[in-house]
Short mmCIF file of C-alpha atoms in Angstrom, two decimals:
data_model
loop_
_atom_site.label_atom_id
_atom_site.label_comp_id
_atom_site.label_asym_id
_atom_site.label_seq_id
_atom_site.Cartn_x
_atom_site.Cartn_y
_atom_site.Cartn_z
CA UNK A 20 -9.94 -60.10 257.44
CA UNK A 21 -12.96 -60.69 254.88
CA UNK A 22 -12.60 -58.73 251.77
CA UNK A 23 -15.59 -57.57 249.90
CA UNK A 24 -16.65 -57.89 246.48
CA UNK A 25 -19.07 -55.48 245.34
CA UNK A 26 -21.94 -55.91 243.79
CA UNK A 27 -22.98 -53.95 240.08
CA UNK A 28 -26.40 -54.77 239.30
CA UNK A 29 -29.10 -52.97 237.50
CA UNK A 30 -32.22 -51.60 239.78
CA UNK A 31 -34.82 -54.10 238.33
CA UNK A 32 -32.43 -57.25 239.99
CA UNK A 33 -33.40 -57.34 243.80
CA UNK A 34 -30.26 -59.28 245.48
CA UNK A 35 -29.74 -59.40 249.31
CA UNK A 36 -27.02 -58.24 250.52
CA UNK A 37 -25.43 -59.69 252.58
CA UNK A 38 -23.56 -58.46 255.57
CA UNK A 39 -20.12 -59.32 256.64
CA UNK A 40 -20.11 -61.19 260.35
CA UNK A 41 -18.34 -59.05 262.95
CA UNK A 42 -15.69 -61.66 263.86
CA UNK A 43 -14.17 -61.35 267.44
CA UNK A 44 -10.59 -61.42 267.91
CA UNK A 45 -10.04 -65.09 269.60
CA UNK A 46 -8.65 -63.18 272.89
CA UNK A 47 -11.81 -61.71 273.32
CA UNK A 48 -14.26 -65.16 272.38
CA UNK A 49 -11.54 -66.82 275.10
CA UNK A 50 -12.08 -64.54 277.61
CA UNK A 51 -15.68 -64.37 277.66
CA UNK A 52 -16.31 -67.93 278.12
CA UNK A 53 -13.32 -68.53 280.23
CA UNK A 54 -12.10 -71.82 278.75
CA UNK A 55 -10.00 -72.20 275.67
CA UNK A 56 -12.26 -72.31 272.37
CA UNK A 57 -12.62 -73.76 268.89
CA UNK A 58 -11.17 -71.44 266.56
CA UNK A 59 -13.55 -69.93 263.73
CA UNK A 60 -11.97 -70.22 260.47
CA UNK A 61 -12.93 -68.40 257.83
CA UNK A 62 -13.18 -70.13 254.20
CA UNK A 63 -12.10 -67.49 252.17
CA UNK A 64 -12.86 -68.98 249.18
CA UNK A 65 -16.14 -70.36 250.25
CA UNK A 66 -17.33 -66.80 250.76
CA UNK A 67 -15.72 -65.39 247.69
CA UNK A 68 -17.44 -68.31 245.20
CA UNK A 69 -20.69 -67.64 247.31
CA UNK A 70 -20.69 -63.72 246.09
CA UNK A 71 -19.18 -64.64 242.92
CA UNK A 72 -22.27 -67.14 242.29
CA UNK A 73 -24.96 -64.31 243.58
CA UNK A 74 -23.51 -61.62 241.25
CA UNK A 75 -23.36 -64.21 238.48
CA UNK A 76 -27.23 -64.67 239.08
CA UNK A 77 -27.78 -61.73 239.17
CA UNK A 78 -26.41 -60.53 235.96
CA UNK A 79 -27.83 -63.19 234.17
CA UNK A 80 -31.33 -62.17 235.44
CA UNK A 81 -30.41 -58.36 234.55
CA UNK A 82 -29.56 -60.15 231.09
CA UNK A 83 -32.83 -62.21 230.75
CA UNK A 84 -34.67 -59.20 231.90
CA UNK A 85 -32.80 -57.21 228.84
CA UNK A 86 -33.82 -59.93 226.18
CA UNK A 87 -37.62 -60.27 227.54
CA UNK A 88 -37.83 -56.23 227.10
CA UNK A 89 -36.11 -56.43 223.92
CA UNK A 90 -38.20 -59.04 222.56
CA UNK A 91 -41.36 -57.05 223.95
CA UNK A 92 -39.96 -53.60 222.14
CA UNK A 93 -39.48 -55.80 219.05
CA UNK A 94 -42.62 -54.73 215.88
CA UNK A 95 -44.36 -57.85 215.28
CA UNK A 96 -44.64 -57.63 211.83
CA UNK A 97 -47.97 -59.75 211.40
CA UNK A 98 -49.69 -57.76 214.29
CA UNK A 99 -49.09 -54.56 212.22
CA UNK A 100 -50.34 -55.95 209.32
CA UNK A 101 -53.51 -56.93 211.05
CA UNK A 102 -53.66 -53.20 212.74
CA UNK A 103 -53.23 -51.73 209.32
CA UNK A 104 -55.82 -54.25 207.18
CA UNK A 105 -58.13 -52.86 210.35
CA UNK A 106 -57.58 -49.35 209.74
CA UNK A 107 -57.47 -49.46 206.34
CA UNK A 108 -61.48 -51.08 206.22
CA UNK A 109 -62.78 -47.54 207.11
CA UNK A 110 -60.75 -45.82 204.64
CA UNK A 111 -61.35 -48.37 201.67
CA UNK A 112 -65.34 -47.74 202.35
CA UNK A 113 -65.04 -43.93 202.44
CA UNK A 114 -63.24 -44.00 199.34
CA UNK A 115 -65.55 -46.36 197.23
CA UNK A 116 -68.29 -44.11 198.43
CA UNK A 117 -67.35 -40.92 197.86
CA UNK A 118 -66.43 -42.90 194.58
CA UNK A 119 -70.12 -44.30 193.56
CA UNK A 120 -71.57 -40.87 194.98
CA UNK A 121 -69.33 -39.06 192.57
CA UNK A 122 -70.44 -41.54 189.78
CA UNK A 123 -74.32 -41.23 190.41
CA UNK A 124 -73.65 -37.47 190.17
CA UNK A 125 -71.89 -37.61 187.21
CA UNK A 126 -74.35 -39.75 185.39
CA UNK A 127 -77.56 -37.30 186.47
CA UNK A 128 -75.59 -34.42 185.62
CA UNK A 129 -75.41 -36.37 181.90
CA UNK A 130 -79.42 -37.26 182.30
CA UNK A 131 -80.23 -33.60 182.72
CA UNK A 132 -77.87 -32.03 179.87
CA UNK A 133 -78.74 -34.59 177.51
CA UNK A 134 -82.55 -33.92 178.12
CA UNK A 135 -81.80 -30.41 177.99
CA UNK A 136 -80.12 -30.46 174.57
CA UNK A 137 -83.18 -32.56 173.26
CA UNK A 138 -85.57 -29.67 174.56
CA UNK A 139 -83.64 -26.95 173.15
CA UNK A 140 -83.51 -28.82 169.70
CA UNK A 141 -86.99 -29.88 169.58
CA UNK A 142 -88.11 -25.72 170.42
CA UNK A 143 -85.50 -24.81 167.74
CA UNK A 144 -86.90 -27.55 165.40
CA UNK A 145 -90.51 -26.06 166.75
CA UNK A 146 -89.06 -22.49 166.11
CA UNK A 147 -87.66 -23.08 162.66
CA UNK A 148 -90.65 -24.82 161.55
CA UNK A 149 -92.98 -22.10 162.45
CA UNK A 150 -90.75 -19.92 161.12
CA UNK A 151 -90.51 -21.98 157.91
CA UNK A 152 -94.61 -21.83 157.78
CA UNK A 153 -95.23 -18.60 158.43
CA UNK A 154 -92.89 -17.90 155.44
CA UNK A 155 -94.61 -19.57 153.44
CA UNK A 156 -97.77 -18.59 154.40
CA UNK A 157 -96.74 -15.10 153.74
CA UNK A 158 -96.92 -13.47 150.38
CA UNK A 159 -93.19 -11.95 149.43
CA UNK A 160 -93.20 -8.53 149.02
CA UNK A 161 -90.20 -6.26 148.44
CA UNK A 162 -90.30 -2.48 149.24
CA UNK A 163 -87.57 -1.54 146.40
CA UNK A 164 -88.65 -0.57 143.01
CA UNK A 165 -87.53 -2.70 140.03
CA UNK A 166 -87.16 -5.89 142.03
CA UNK A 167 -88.73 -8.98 141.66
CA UNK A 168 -89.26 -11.56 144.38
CA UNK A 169 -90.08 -15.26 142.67
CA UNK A 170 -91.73 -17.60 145.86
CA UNK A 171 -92.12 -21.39 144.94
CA UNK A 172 -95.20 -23.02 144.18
CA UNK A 173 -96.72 -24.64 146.99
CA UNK A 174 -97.66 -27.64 146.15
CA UNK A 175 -99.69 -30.32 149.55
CA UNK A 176 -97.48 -33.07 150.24
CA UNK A 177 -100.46 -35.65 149.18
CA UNK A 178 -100.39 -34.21 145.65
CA UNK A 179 -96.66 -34.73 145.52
CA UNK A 180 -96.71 -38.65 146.20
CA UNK A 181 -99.44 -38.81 143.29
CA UNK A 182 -97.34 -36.71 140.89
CA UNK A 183 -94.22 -38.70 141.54
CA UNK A 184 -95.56 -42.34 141.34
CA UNK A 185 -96.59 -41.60 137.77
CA UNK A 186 -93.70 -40.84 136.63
CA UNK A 187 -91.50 -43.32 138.31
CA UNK A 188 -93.47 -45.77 136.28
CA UNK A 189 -93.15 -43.90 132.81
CA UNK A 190 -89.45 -43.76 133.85
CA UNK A 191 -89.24 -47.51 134.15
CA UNK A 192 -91.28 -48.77 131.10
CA UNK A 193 -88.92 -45.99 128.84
CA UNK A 194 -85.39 -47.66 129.21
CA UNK A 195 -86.65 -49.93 126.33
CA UNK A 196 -86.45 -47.40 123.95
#
């Protein structure tokens, strides 16, 4: 009798199977054709190294298979460098624009103080000198008895280069003295 090995293989390997021959008891094979036979003998280790061979296949493709998905599972680590430098493009240009935007923004925010500030000082510069004139222009008067309010002489500013060059010159011919 024919003893069978059984087979362990994983789903993906696709191995016939094979089945075992229905062997007739030699009484019966003699009867039927009336005349004495040839004997069928069965190599028993023919049949065994036949299945052993088939499962060794097959395990080795089941192995193969293994490696192939492993080495397709497997990060490729200059694929996801590519992947990222690709993503990363997008980012880098939102970044330095929002960036430059913020720096354009920044600079007209400094245009329009700056010429702000030189407004307000010129009006207070405007304001001061009015101020200053209309002082001047104005005789000083004091409401309380007993005091005396002195106001400078006013003197054009043309009148004041002429009265100064004269004596910048007596100055310099009197160190001799």
């Amino acid at each position: 009798m024919l003893r069978r090995v059984p087979l362990r293989l994983s789903p993906k390997a696709h191995v016939m199977s094979q089945q075992s021959e229905e062997c007739l008891p030699e009484s019966a094979s003699a009867e039927q054709n009336g005349a004495p036979g040839a004997r069928i003998l069965h190599m028993k280790g023919r049949h065994y190294d036949l299945q052993k061979a088939i499962q060794q296949r097959a395990q080795e493709s089941v192995e193969r298979e293994a490696a192939l998905d492993h080495e397709q599972r497997r990060p490729k680590p200059l694929k996801w460098a590519i992947a990222l430098l690709i993503a990363a493009i997008p980012i880098a240009l939102t970044l330095t624009a929002a960036e430059a935007f913020l720096r354009v923004f920044h600079k007209y925010l400094d245009v329009t103080v700056q010429t702000a500030n030189k407004q307000a000082e010129e009006q207070a510069a405007a304001a001061a000198a009015a101020a200053a004139a209309a002082e001047a222009q104005a005789p000083v008067t004091s409401d309380e008895p007993g005091v005396v309010m002195l106001s400078p002489l006013l003197v054009p500013p043309d009148q004041k280069a002429q009265q100064a060059a004269p004596s910048q010159t007596s100055q310099a011919a009197d160190p001799k003295k």
